[in-house]
């Protein structure tokens, strides 16, 4: 079962990250949009969404019937979902580094970097670097998948409040570390374990959010007319407060729940065909867009050298269209087919074509 509003929420978050990253290439600095200056927090939303959606889909199978088979099946399902695209993007970004397609490169293709990226453990705090920059969050989510049964067992026990307190404490540690590049929570250093802790804390909050989802007190507070709008307004107000990243992240579980309850406002904004489509291809958007941006920037530089100026906005528009087309194709040809292939390897029989669930990057 798919909750359309949650899929759409992921799509909106992925586009926010894309718009946040556009001006990170100096060629597009003039296209910075203040509204998205703190969209790095969308990654924390991805972590919370991941914990929630995985609990929605796997809690009964993995936690209530915990065993070797259910755990291995769970890990196979998650790897089938995230690893094929991660592999293809990593190989393409490695080729980009070798060929210097989009300008200067800062990642060295050392054996350690190559092996950890192929195993998807490059951002676990031991100093190796993600070859595809945004893949750091996918790497940390793999750790969350491995620990999911333990996280969920605690979340559905009498220790849930203690777990929530630990999550907030870890996020506070991240926010006050001084390692954030664009803001307090923007910590993704390859040589810091805080990057991993940022993911585990957000993922655990998502699992705890799922535990609260069907509680009467929670529904009374959030499942009401105007609930979605109120949560969005509170998050918008928190985003106006300098340095209030932690407050924004703490409000995100309520946003996830308001989409889960699927009220009319949430459906109108998050479950419309555009948002839903963006949600389906959100994983591809998240991983591919930096490459498309940098290639577009290099193309614009070539145009400038030939005295073609005054049309920079066309390169941005072309980049957005190219990103959409590439990510749509990537979803159909890499994500869906890769998922089917790994499931075939697991079961030894062909998988019927299906739409795979969107995942949190």
mmCIF file of C-alpha atoms in Angstrom:
data_model
loop_
_atom_site.group_PDB
_atom_site.id
_atom_site.type_symbol
_atom_site.label_atom_id
_atom_site.label_comp_id
_atom_site.label_asym_id
_atom_site.label_seq_id
_atom_site.Cartn_x
_atom_site.Cartn_y
_atom_site.Cartn_z
ATOM 1 C CA UNK A 1 0.000 0.000 0.000
ATOM 2 C CA UNK A 2 1.345 3.410 -0.974
ATOM 3 C CA UNK A 3 0.441 6.668 0.788
ATOM 4 C CA UNK A 4 0.387 9.185 -2.046
ATOM 5 C CA UNK A 5 0.839 12.254 0.155
ATOM 6 C CA UNK A 6 4.043 10.833 1.650
ATOM 7 C CA UNK A 7 5.361 10.018 -1.832
ATOM 8 C CA UNK A 8 4.592 13.579 -2.912
ATOM 9 C CA UNK A 9 6.266 14.970 0.210
ATOM 10 C CA UNK A 10 9.445 13.155 -0.761
ATOM 11 C CA UNK A 11 9.213 14.614 -4.260
ATOM 12 C CA UNK A 12 8.862 18.166 -2.957
ATOM 13 C CA UNK A 13 11.819 17.595 -0.630
ATOM 14 C CA UNK A 14 13.991 16.288 -3.489
ATOM 15 C CA UNK A 15 13.203 19.331 -5.629
ATOM 16 C CA UNK A 16 14.022 21.585 -2.657
ATOM 17 C CA UNK A 17 17.453 19.950 -2.399
ATOM 18 C CA UNK A 18 17.967 20.427 -6.149
ATOM 19 C CA UNK A 19 17.094 24.142 -5.954
ATOM 20 C CA UNK A 20 19.336 24.506 -2.903
ATOM 21 C CA UNK A 21 22.286 22.976 -4.764
ATOM 22 C CA UNK A 22 21.979 24.956 -8.025
ATOM 23 C CA UNK A 23 23.872 28.052 -6.764
ATOM 24 C CA UNK A 24 26.544 25.864 -5.148
ATOM 25 C CA UNK A 25 28.170 25.884 -8.558
ATOM 26 C CA UNK A 26 29.639 29.413 -8.839
ATOM 27 C CA UNK A 27 28.398 29.714 -12.414
ATOM 28 C CA UNK A 28 24.823 29.679 -11.117
ATOM 29 C CA UNK A 29 25.369 31.777 -7.976
ATOM 30 C CA UNK A 30 22.980 34.446 -9.263
ATOM 31 C CA UNK A 31 20.133 31.911 -9.202
ATOM 32 C CA UNK A 32 20.164 31.428 -5.434
ATOM 33 C CA UNK A 33 16.625 31.365 -4.026
ATOM 34 C CA UNK A 34 16.441 32.535 -0.381
ATOM 35 C CA UNK A 35 13.400 30.309 0.226
ATOM 36 C CA UNK A 36 15.609 27.245 -0.279
ATOM 37 C CA UNK A 37 18.721 28.467 1.539
ATOM 38 C CA UNK A 38 18.176 25.874 4.286
ATOM 39 C CA UNK A 39 16.875 23.048 2.127
ATOM 40 C CA UNK A 40 19.726 20.857 3.382
ATOM 41 C CA UNK A 41 17.226 20.097 6.140
ATOM 42 C CA UNK A 42 15.207 18.179 3.554
ATOM 43 C CA UNK A 43 17.781 15.414 4.016
ATOM 44 C CA UNK A 44 16.710 15.129 7.663
ATOM 45 C CA UNK A 45 13.132 14.897 6.413
ATOM 46 C CA UNK A 46 14.247 12.039 4.155
ATOM 47 C CA UNK A 47 15.701 10.208 7.160
ATOM 48 C CA UNK A 48 12.489 10.636 9.180
ATOM 49 C CA UNK A 49 10.354 9.611 6.201
ATOM 50 C CA UNK A 50 12.511 6.544 5.683
ATOM 51 C CA UNK A 51 12.095 5.372 9.275
ATOM 52 C CA UNK A 52 8.343 5.968 9.080
ATOM 53 C CA UNK A 53 7.715 4.351 5.684
ATOM 54 C CA UNK A 54 9.929 1.348 6.410
ATOM 55 C CA UNK A 55 8.073 0.777 9.675
ATOM 56 C CA UNK A 56 4.772 1.105 7.809
ATOM 57 C CA UNK A 57 5.851 -1.571 5.354
ATOM 58 C CA UNK A 58 8.051 -3.887 7.400
ATOM 59 C CA UNK A 59 7.272 -3.602 11.116
ATOM 60 C CA UNK A 60 4.987 -6.624 11.273
ATOM 61 C CA UNK A 61 7.228 -8.785 9.089
ATOM 62 C CA UNK A 62 10.583 -7.844 10.619
ATOM 63 C CA UNK A 63 9.881 -6.923 14.240
ATOM 64 C CA UNK A 64 6.820 -8.884 15.280
ATOM 65 C CA UNK A 65 8.119 -11.965 13.464
ATOM 66 C CA UNK A 66 11.814 -11.334 13.943
ATOM 67 C CA UNK A 67 14.073 -14.087 12.673
ATOM 68 C CA UNK A 68 16.972 -14.678 10.353
ATOM 69 C CA UNK A 69 14.773 -15.175 7.291
ATOM 70 C CA UNK A 70 12.639 -12.072 7.824
ATOM 71 C CA UNK A 71 15.737 -9.960 8.538
ATOM 72 C CA UNK A 72 17.615 -11.207 5.472
ATOM 73 C CA UNK A 73 14.532 -10.707 3.291
ATOM 74 C CA UNK A 74 14.220 -7.158 4.617
ATOM 75 C CA UNK A 75 17.860 -6.361 3.833
ATOM 76 C CA UNK A 76 17.553 -7.881 0.347
ATOM 77 C CA UNK A 77 14.486 -5.728 -0.304
ATOM 78 C CA UNK A 78 16.241 -2.570 0.834
ATOM 79 C CA UNK A 79 19.406 -3.308 -1.118
ATOM 80 C CA UNK A 80 17.315 -4.113 -4.193
ATOM 81 C CA UNK A 81 15.726 -0.709 -3.802
ATOM 82 C CA UNK A 82 18.776 1.495 -3.223
ATOM 83 C CA UNK A 83 21.922 -0.264 -4.460
ATOM 84 C CA UNK A 84 21.370 -0.491 -8.265
ATOM 85 C CA UNK A 85 20.995 3.267 -8.726
ATOM 86 C CA UNK A 86 23.756 3.967 -6.210
ATOM 87 C CA UNK A 87 26.078 1.691 -8.210
ATOM 88 C CA UNK A 88 25.270 3.241 -11.603
ATOM 89 C CA UNK A 89 25.569 6.799 -10.304
ATOM 90 C CA UNK A 90 28.852 5.974 -8.575
ATOM 91 C CA UNK A 91 30.287 4.497 -11.785
ATOM 92 C CA UNK A 92 29.172 7.505 -13.830
ATOM 93 C CA UNK A 93 30.607 9.957 -11.304
ATOM 94 C CA UNK A 94 33.849 7.967 -11.276
ATOM 95 C CA UNK A 95 34.007 8.265 -15.069
ATOM 96 C CA UNK A 96 33.348 11.976 -14.679
ATOM 97 C CA UNK A 97 36.351 12.241 -12.383
ATOM 98 C CA UNK A 98 38.577 10.280 -14.760
ATOM 99 C CA UNK A 99 37.500 12.271 -17.834
ATOM 100 C CA UNK A 100 37.128 15.592 -15.962
ATOM 101 C CA UNK A 101 33.805 16.133 -17.720
ATOM 102 C CA UNK A 102 32.594 19.050 -15.620
ATOM 103 C CA UNK A 103 35.731 20.820 -14.460
ATOM 104 C CA UNK A 104 38.001 20.378 -11.462
ATOM 105 C CA UNK A 105 37.431 17.309 -9.274
ATOM 106 C CA UNK A 106 38.117 17.003 -5.558
ATOM 107 C CA UNK A 107 37.596 13.259 -4.977
ATOM 108 C CA UNK A 108 40.503 10.859 -5.443
ATOM 109 C CA UNK A 109 39.743 7.407 -6.806
ATOM 110 C CA UNK A 110 41.805 5.618 -4.173
ATOM 111 C CA UNK A 111 41.236 1.900 -3.500
ATOM 112 C CA UNK A 112 39.638 2.765 -0.157
ATOM 113 C CA UNK A 113 37.242 5.236 -1.743
ATOM 114 C CA UNK A 114 36.340 2.836 -4.546
ATOM 115 C CA UNK A 115 35.736 -0.188 -2.325
ATOM 116 C CA UNK A 116 33.717 1.649 0.333
ATOM 117 C CA UNK A 117 31.568 3.341 -2.314
ATOM 118 C CA UNK A 118 30.824 0.044 -4.044
ATOM 119 C CA UNK A 119 29.881 -1.451 -0.659
ATOM 120 C CA UNK A 120 27.858 1.712 0.141
ATOM 121 C CA UNK A 121 29.661 2.281 3.473
ATOM 122 C CA UNK A 122 31.697 5.319 2.414
ATOM 123 C CA UNK A 123 30.181 7.756 4.933
ATOM 124 C CA UNK A 124 30.401 5.784 8.159
ATOM 125 C CA UNK A 125 33.041 8.065 9.656
ATOM 126 C CA UNK A 126 36.318 6.460 8.652
ATOM 127 C CA UNK A 127 37.461 9.168 6.261
ATOM 128 C CA UNK A 128 36.530 7.719 2.872
ATOM 129 C CA UNK A 129 34.695 10.074 0.536
ATOM 130 C CA UNK A 130 31.505 9.619 -1.476
ATOM 131 C CA UNK A 131 32.334 9.536 -5.188
ATOM 132 C CA UNK A 132 28.818 10.763 -5.963
ATOM 133 C CA UNK A 133 28.545 13.595 -3.461
ATOM 134 C CA UNK A 134 24.941 13.146 -2.354
ATOM 135 C CA UNK A 135 25.403 9.414 -1.844
ATOM 136 C CA UNK A 136 26.674 10.076 1.683
ATOM 137 C CA UNK A 137 23.086 9.970 2.967
ATOM 138 C CA UNK A 138 22.330 6.696 1.151
ATOM 139 C CA UNK A 139 25.415 5.205 2.792
ATOM 140 C CA UNK A 140 24.296 6.236 6.265
ATOM 141 C CA UNK A 141 20.813 4.855 5.612
ATOM 142 C CA UNK A 142 22.344 1.439 4.989
ATOM 143 C CA UNK A 143 23.516 1.504 8.615
ATOM 144 C CA UNK A 144 19.956 2.374 9.662
ATOM 145 C CA UNK A 145 18.620 -0.610 7.691
ATOM 146 C CA UNK A 146 21.099 -2.935 9.383
ATOM 147 C CA UNK A 147 20.029 -1.645 12.796
ATOM 148 C CA UNK A 148 16.311 -1.387 12.014
ATOM 149 C CA UNK A 149 15.109 -4.350 14.120
ATOM 150 C CA UNK A 150 16.928 -3.016 17.190
ATOM 151 C CA UNK A 151 15.713 0.549 16.601
ATOM 152 C CA UNK A 152 12.122 -0.634 16.135
ATOM 153 C CA UNK A 153 12.173 -2.979 19.145
ATOM 154 C CA UNK A 154 13.190 -0.078 21.379
ATOM 155 C CA UNK A 155 10.709 2.307 19.725
ATOM 156 C CA UNK A 156 7.824 -0.064 20.472
ATOM 157 C CA UNK A 157 8.907 -0.762 24.043
ATOM 158 C CA UNK A 158 8.662 1.091 27.339
ATOM 159 C CA UNK A 159 11.988 2.726 26.442
ATOM 160 C CA UNK A 160 10.487 4.759 23.600
ATOM 161 C CA UNK A 161 10.654 8.081 25.460
ATOM 162 C CA UNK A 162 14.276 7.453 26.358
ATOM 163 C CA UNK A 163 15.001 6.681 22.709
ATOM 164 C CA UNK A 164 13.331 9.940 21.664
ATOM 165 C CA UNK A 165 15.440 11.844 24.188
ATOM 166 C CA UNK A 166 18.615 10.216 22.857
ATOM 167 C CA UNK A 167 17.619 11.140 19.289
ATOM 168 C CA UNK A 168 17.121 14.785 20.235
ATOM 169 C CA UNK A 169 20.412 14.770 22.145
ATOM 170 C CA UNK A 170 22.252 13.365 19.120
ATOM 171 C CA UNK A 171 20.700 15.943 16.818
ATOM 172 C CA UNK A 172 21.670 18.652 19.297
ATOM 173 C CA UNK A 173 25.216 17.305 19.257
ATOM 174 C CA UNK A 174 25.242 17.518 15.464
ATOM 175 C CA UNK A 175 23.775 21.037 15.454
ATOM 176 C CA UNK A 176 26.288 22.359 17.986
ATOM 177 C CA UNK A 177 29.339 20.607 16.531
ATOM 178 C CA UNK A 178 30.363 23.572 14.400
ATOM 179 C CA UNK A 179 30.832 21.233 11.421
ATOM 180 C CA UNK A 180 27.753 22.373 9.503
ATOM 181 C CA UNK A 181 28.752 23.939 6.192
ATOM 182 C CA UNK A 182 25.599 25.917 5.304
ATOM 183 C CA UNK A 183 23.917 25.753 8.709
ATOM 184 C CA UNK A 184 24.058 23.996 12.083
ATOM 185 C CA UNK A 185 22.571 20.690 10.882
ATOM 186 C CA UNK A 186 24.355 20.591 7.525
ATOM 187 C CA UNK A 187 26.923 18.036 8.718
ATOM 188 C CA UNK A 188 28.024 15.480 6.131
ATOM 189 C CA UNK A 189 31.768 15.253 6.736
ATOM 190 C CA UNK A 190 33.306 12.016 5.524
ATOM 191 C CA UNK A 191 35.678 11.827 8.487
ATOM 192 C CA UNK A 192 33.107 12.437 11.229
ATOM 193 C CA UNK A 193 30.801 9.894 12.844
ATOM 194 C CA UNK A 194 28.321 12.750 13.370
ATOM 195 C CA UNK A 195 27.197 12.287 9.771
ATOM 196 C CA UNK A 196 26.137 8.746 10.619
ATOM 197 C CA UNK A 197 24.557 9.809 13.916
ATOM 198 C CA UNK A 198 22.540 12.492 12.100
ATOM 199 C CA UNK A 199 20.955 9.781 9.969
ATOM 200 C CA UNK A 200 20.378 7.275 12.777
ATOM 201 C CA UNK A 201 18.730 9.917 14.965
ATOM 202 C CA UNK A 202 16.397 11.077 12.182
ATOM 203 C CA UNK A 203 15.591 7.522 11.105
ATOM 204 C CA UNK A 204 14.791 6.553 14.708
ATOM 205 C CA UNK A 205 12.495 9.576 15.029
ATOM 206 C CA UNK A 206 10.672 8.291 11.956
ATOM 207 C CA UNK A 207 10.179 4.883 13.575
ATOM 208 C CA UNK A 208 8.914 6.556 16.748
ATOM 209 C CA UNK A 209 6.594 8.686 14.622
ATOM 210 C CA UNK A 210 5.085 5.528 13.160
ATOM 211 C CA UNK A 211 4.431 4.224 16.666
ATOM 212 C CA UNK A 212 2.489 7.415 17.415
ATOM 213 C CA UNK A 213 0.598 7.462 14.121
ATOM 214 C CA UNK A 214 -2.500 5.563 15.233
ATOM 215 C CA UNK A 215 -2.574 6.737 18.828
ATOM 216 C CA UNK A 216 -5.874 8.528 19.622
ATOM 217 C CA UNK A 217 -4.096 11.503 21.231
ATOM 218 C CA UNK A 218 -1.971 11.988 18.137
ATOM 219 C CA UNK A 219 -4.926 11.879 15.800
ATOM 220 C CA UNK A 220 -6.831 14.361 17.961
ATOM 221 C CA UNK A 221 -3.977 16.855 17.643
ATOM 222 C CA UNK A 222 -3.027 16.485 13.974
ATOM 223 C CA UNK A 223 -5.821 14.715 12.093
ATOM 224 C CA UNK A 224 -8.127 17.673 11.853
ATOM 225 C CA UNK A 225 -9.121 20.395 9.414
ATOM 226 C CA UNK A 226 -6.243 22.847 9.084
ATOM 227 C CA UNK A 227 -3.726 20.539 10.753
ATOM 228 C CA UNK A 228 -1.504 20.274 7.689
ATOM 229 C CA UNK A 229 -1.574 24.031 7.110
ATOM 230 C CA UNK A 230 -0.716 24.748 10.747
ATOM 231 C CA UNK A 231 2.286 22.410 10.676
ATOM 232 C CA UNK A 232 3.526 23.946 7.428
ATOM 233 C CA UNK A 233 3.152 27.431 8.923
ATOM 234 C CA UNK A 234 5.080 26.443 12.057
ATOM 235 C CA UNK A 235 7.923 24.991 9.970
ATOM 236 C CA UNK A 236 7.991 28.113 7.792
ATOM 237 C CA UNK A 237 8.174 30.300 10.909
ATOM 238 C CA UNK A 238 10.975 28.157 12.361
ATOM 239 C CA UNK A 239 12.908 28.489 9.101
ATOM 240 C CA UNK A 240 12.859 32.262 9.594
ATOM 241 C CA UNK A 241 14.668 31.902 12.919
ATOM 242 C CA UNK A 242 18.458 31.968 12.499
ATOM 243 C CA UNK A 243 20.117 28.798 13.716
ATOM 244 C CA UNK A 244 16.822 27.038 14.503
ATOM 245 C CA UNK A 245 17.629 23.929 12.468
ATOM 246 C CA UNK A 246 16.948 21.569 15.359
ATOM 247 C CA UNK A 247 13.503 23.086 15.915
ATOM 248 C CA UNK A 248 12.671 22.579 12.234
ATOM 249 C CA UNK A 249 13.734 18.921 12.388
ATOM 250 C CA UNK A 250 11.685 18.377 15.557
ATOM 251 C CA UNK A 251 8.587 19.663 13.708
ATOM 252 C CA UNK A 252 9.105 17.313 10.771
ATOM 253 C CA UNK A 253 7.494 14.239 12.390
ATOM 254 C CA UNK A 254 4.282 16.238 12.678
ATOM 255 C CA UNK A 255 4.513 17.088 8.967
ATOM 256 C CA UNK A 256 4.959 13.400 8.128
ATOM 257 C CA UNK A 257 1.939 12.484 10.264
ATOM 258 C CA UNK A 258 -0.246 15.190 8.728
ATOM 259 C CA UNK A 259 0.563 13.735 5.288
ATOM 260 C CA UNK A 260 -0.032 10.197 6.566
ATOM 261 C CA UNK A 261 -3.509 11.203 7.773
ATOM 262 C CA UNK A 262 -4.089 12.335 4.180
ATOM 263 C CA UNK A 263 -6.379 15.300 4.737
ATOM 264 C CA UNK A 264 -7.732 17.305 1.831
ATOM 265 C CA UNK A 265 -5.023 19.990 1.989
ATOM 266 C CA UNK A 266 -2.231 17.423 2.159
ATOM 267 C CA UNK A 267 -3.719 15.528 -0.778
ATOM 268 C CA UNK A 268 -4.095 18.685 -2.846
ATOM 269 C CA UNK A 269 -0.450 19.691 -2.411
ATOM 270 C CA UNK A 270 1.367 16.409 -1.932
ATOM 271 C CA UNK A 271 -0.739 13.832 -3.775
ATOM 272 C CA UNK A 272 -1.431 15.690 -7.011
ATOM 273 C CA UNK A 273 -0.017 14.077 -10.188
ATOM 274 C CA UNK A 274 3.043 16.369 -10.351
ATOM 275 C CA UNK A 275 4.105 15.921 -6.725
ATOM 276 C CA UNK A 276 3.428 12.183 -6.881
ATOM 277 C CA UNK A 277 5.502 11.804 -10.057
ATOM 278 C CA UNK A 278 8.360 13.761 -8.498
ATOM 279 C CA UNK A 279 8.108 11.481 -5.471
ATOM 280 C CA UNK A 280 8.484 8.390 -7.627
ATOM 281 C CA UNK A 281 11.671 9.721 -9.209
ATOM 282 C CA UNK A 282 12.927 11.522 -6.077
ATOM 283 C CA UNK A 283 15.783 9.097 -5.435
ATOM 284 C CA UNK A 284 17.077 9.652 -8.977
ATOM 285 C CA UNK A 285 16.617 13.415 -8.635
ATOM 286 C CA UNK A 286 18.613 13.407 -5.429
ATOM 287 C CA UNK A 287 21.578 11.483 -6.831
ATOM 288 C CA UNK A 288 21.759 12.749 -10.435
ATOM 289 C CA UNK A 289 21.117 16.489 -10.188
ATOM 290 C CA UNK A 290 24.647 17.627 -9.151
ATOM 291 C CA UNK A 291 26.122 16.055 -12.290
ATOM 292 C CA UNK A 292 23.532 17.628 -14.594
ATOM 293 C CA UNK A 293 24.042 20.995 -12.886
ATOM 294 C CA UNK A 294 27.822 20.903 -13.315
ATOM 295 C CA UNK A 295 27.650 19.809 -16.947
ATOM 296 C CA UNK A 296 25.177 22.633 -17.638
ATOM 297 C CA UNK A 297 27.527 25.082 -15.913
ATOM 298 C CA UNK A 298 30.406 23.939 -18.089
ATOM 299 C CA UNK A 299 28.253 24.259 -21.220
ATOM 300 C CA UNK A 300 27.342 27.801 -20.169
ATOM 301 C CA UNK A 301 31.031 28.633 -19.697
ATOM 302 C CA UNK A 302 31.746 27.428 -23.231
ATOM 303 C CA UNK A 303 28.899 29.623 -24.524
ATOM 304 C CA UNK A 304 30.333 32.624 -22.685
ATOM 305 C CA UNK A 305 33.735 32.050 -24.306
ATOM 306 C CA UNK A 306 31.987 32.306 -27.659
ATOM 307 C CA UNK A 307 30.342 35.585 -26.622
ATOM 308 C CA UNK A 308 26.930 34.017 -26.129
ATOM 309 C CA UNK A 309 25.721 35.878 -23.047
ATOM 310 C CA UNK A 310 22.545 37.202 -21.486
ATOM 311 C CA UNK A 311 20.757 33.856 -21.682
ATOM 312 C CA UNK A 312 22.009 32.116 -18.556
ATOM 313 C CA UNK A 313 18.464 31.390 -17.491
ATOM 314 C CA UNK A 314 18.103 29.149 -20.547
ATOM 315 C CA UNK A 315 20.892 26.932 -19.251
ATOM 316 C CA UNK A 316 19.138 26.685 -15.875
ATOM 317 C CA UNK A 317 15.837 25.836 -17.570
ATOM 318 C CA UNK A 318 17.578 23.297 -19.773
ATOM 319 C CA UNK A 319 19.266 21.804 -16.732
ATOM 320 C CA UNK A 320 15.908 21.347 -14.972
ATOM 321 C CA UNK A 321 14.337 19.712 -18.022
ATOM 322 C CA UNK A 322 17.371 17.481 -18.562
ATOM 323 C CA UNK A 323 17.332 16.474 -14.895
ATOM 324 C CA UNK A 324 13.671 15.504 -15.103
ATOM 325 C CA UNK A 325 14.123 13.461 -18.295
ATOM 326 C CA UNK A 326 17.253 11.731 -17.010
ATOM 327 C CA UNK A 327 15.641 10.916 -13.669
ATOM 328 C CA UNK A 328 12.455 9.592 -15.237
ATOM 329 C CA UNK A 329 14.520 7.283 -17.440
ATOM 330 C CA UNK A 330 16.731 6.379 -14.490
ATOM 331 C CA UNK A 331 13.720 5.421 -12.404
ATOM 332 C CA UNK A 332 12.261 3.166 -15.096
ATOM 333 C CA UNK A 333 15.470 1.615 -16.408
ATOM 334 C CA UNK A 334 17.709 1.482 -13.321
ATOM 335 C CA UNK A 335 15.555 1.619 -10.197
ATOM 336 C CA UNK A 336 12.660 -0.570 -11.336
ATOM 337 C CA UNK A 337 14.708 -2.986 -13.446
ATOM 338 C CA UNK A 338 17.513 -3.152 -10.894
ATOM 339 C CA UNK A 339 15.022 -3.958 -8.167
ATOM 340 C CA UNK A 340 13.512 -6.728 -10.291
ATOM 341 C CA UNK A 341 16.923 -8.164 -11.114
ATOM 342 C CA UNK A 342 18.124 -8.388 -7.512
ATOM 343 C CA UNK A 343 14.811 -9.900 -6.422
ATOM 344 C CA UNK A 344 15.226 -12.426 -9.246
ATOM 345 C CA UNK A 345 18.687 -13.299 -7.966
ATOM 346 C CA UNK A 346 17.217 -13.786 -4.495
ATOM 347 C CA UNK A 347 14.244 -15.902 -5.520
ATOM 348 C CA UNK A 348 15.514 -17.562 -8.683
ATOM 349 C CA UNK A 349 12.380 -16.675 -10.620
ATOM 350 C CA UNK A 350 11.408 -13.632 -12.702
ATOM 351 C CA UNK A 351 9.655 -10.716 -11.036
ATOM 352 C CA UNK A 352 6.594 -9.205 -12.627
ATOM 353 C CA UNK A 353 7.086 -5.551 -13.627
ATOM 354 C CA UNK A 354 5.895 -3.230 -10.901
ATOM 355 C CA UNK A 355 6.227 0.295 -9.637
ATOM 356 C CA UNK A 356 8.812 0.328 -6.879
ATOM 357 C CA UNK A 357 8.278 2.419 -3.792
ATOM 358 C CA UNK A 358 10.013 5.756 -3.531
ATOM 359 C CA UNK A 359 12.832 5.777 -1.028
ATOM 360 C CA UNK A 360 14.489 8.346 1.128
ATOM 361 C CA UNK A 361 17.899 9.320 -0.148
#
